[in-house]
PDB file of C-alpha atoms in Angstrom:
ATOM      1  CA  UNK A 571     206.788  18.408  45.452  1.00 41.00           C
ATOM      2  CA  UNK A 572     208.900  19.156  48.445  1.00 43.00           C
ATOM      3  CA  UNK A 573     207.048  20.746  51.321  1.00 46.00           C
ATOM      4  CA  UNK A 574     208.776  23.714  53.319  1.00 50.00           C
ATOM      5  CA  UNK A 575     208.182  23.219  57.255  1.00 51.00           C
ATOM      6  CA  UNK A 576     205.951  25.876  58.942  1.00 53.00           C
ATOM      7  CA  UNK A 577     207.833  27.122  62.425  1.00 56.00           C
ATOM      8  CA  UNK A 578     205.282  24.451  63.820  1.00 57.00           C
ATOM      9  CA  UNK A 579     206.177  21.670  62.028  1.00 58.00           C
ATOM     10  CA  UNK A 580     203.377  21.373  59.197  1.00 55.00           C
ATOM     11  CA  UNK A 581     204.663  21.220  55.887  1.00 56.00           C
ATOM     12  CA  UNK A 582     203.628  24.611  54.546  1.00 59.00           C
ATOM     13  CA  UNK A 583     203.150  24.704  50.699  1.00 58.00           C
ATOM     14  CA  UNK A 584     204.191  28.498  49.282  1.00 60.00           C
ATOM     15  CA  UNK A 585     201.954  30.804  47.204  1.00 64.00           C
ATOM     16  CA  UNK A 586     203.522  30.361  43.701  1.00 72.00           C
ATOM     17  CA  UNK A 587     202.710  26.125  44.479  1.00 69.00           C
ATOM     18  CA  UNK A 588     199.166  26.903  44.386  1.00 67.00           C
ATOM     19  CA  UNK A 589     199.382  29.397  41.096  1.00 71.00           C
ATOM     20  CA  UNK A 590     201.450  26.285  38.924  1.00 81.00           C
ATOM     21  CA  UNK A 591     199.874  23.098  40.903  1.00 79.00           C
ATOM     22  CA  UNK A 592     197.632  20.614  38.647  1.00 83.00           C
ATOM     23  CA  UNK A 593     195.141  19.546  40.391  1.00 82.00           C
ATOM     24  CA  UNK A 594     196.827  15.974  40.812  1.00 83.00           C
ATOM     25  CA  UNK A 595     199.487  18.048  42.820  1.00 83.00           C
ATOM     26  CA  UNK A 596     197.296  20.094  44.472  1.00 82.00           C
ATOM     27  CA  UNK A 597     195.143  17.083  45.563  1.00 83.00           C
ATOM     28  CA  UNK A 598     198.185  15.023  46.967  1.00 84.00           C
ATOM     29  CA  UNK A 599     199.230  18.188  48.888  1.00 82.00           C
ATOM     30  CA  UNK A 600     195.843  18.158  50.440  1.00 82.00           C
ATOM     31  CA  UNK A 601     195.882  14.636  51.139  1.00 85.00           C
ATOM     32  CA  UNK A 602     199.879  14.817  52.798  1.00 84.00           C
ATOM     33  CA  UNK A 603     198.084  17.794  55.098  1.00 81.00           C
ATOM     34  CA  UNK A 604     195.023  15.742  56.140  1.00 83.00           C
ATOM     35  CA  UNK A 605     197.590  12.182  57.222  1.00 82.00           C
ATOM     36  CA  UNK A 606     199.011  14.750  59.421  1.00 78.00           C
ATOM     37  CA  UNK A 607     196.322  16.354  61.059  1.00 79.00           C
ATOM     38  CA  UNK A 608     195.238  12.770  61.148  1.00 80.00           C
ATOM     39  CA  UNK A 609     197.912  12.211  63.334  1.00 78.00           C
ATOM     40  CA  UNK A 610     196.986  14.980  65.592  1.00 74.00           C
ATOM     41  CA  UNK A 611     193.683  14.143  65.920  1.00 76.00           C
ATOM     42  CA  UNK A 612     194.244  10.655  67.199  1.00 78.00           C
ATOM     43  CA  UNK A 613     193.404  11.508  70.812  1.00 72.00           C
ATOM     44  CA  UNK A 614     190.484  10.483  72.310  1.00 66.00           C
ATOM     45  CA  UNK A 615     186.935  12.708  71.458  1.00 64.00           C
ATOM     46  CA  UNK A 616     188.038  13.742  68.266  1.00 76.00           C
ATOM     47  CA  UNK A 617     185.905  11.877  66.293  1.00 74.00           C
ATOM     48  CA  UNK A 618     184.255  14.654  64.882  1.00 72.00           C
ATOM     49  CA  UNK A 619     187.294  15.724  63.864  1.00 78.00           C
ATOM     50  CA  UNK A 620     188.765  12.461  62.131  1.00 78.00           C
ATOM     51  CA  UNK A 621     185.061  12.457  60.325  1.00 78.00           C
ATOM     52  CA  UNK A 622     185.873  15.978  58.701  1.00 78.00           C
ATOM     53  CA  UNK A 623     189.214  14.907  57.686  1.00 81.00           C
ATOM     54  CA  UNK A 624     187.986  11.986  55.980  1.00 85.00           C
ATOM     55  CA  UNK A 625     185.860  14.132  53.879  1.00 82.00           C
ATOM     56  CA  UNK A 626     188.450  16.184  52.927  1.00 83.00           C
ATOM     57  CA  UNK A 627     190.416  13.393  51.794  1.00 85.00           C
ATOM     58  CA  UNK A 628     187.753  11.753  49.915  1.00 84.00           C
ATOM     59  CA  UNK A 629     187.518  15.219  48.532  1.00 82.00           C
ATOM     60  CA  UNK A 630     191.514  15.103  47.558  1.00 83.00           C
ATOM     61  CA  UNK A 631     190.940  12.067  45.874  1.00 83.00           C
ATOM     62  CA  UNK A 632     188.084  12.983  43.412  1.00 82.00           C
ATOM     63  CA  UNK A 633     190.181  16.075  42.710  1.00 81.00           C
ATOM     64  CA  UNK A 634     193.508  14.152  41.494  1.00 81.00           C
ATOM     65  CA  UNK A 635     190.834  11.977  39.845  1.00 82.00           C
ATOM     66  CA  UNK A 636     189.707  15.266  37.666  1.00 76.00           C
ATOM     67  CA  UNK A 637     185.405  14.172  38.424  1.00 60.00           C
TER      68      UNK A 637
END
């Protein structure tokens, strides 16, 4: 799927995507959103941060994996 860009930058996935997404799709969107906010949170003290996204990507995975 081709991502439209937000007016920030962040690949913004429209409404219908989310009505007709598999999960597979739906999981690799998630996982394209969490590299780059992943990339944002590479500054320093953001561990916290880089923890959550982890999860979520874990998370994406299991999802495209249907368990």
């Amino acid at each position: 799927m081709s991502l439209t860009r937000s007016k920030r930058g962040a690949p913004a996935a429209p409404p219908a995507f989310w009505r007709k997404a598999g999960p597979a799709e739906r999981a690799g969107y998630i996982e394209e959103m969490t590299r780059e906010m992943a990339n944002l949170a590479a500054g320093p003290g953001l561990e916290r941060l880089r923890d959550l996204l982890r999860l979520a990507e874990a998370e994406a995975r299991r999802l495209a994996l249907g368990r």
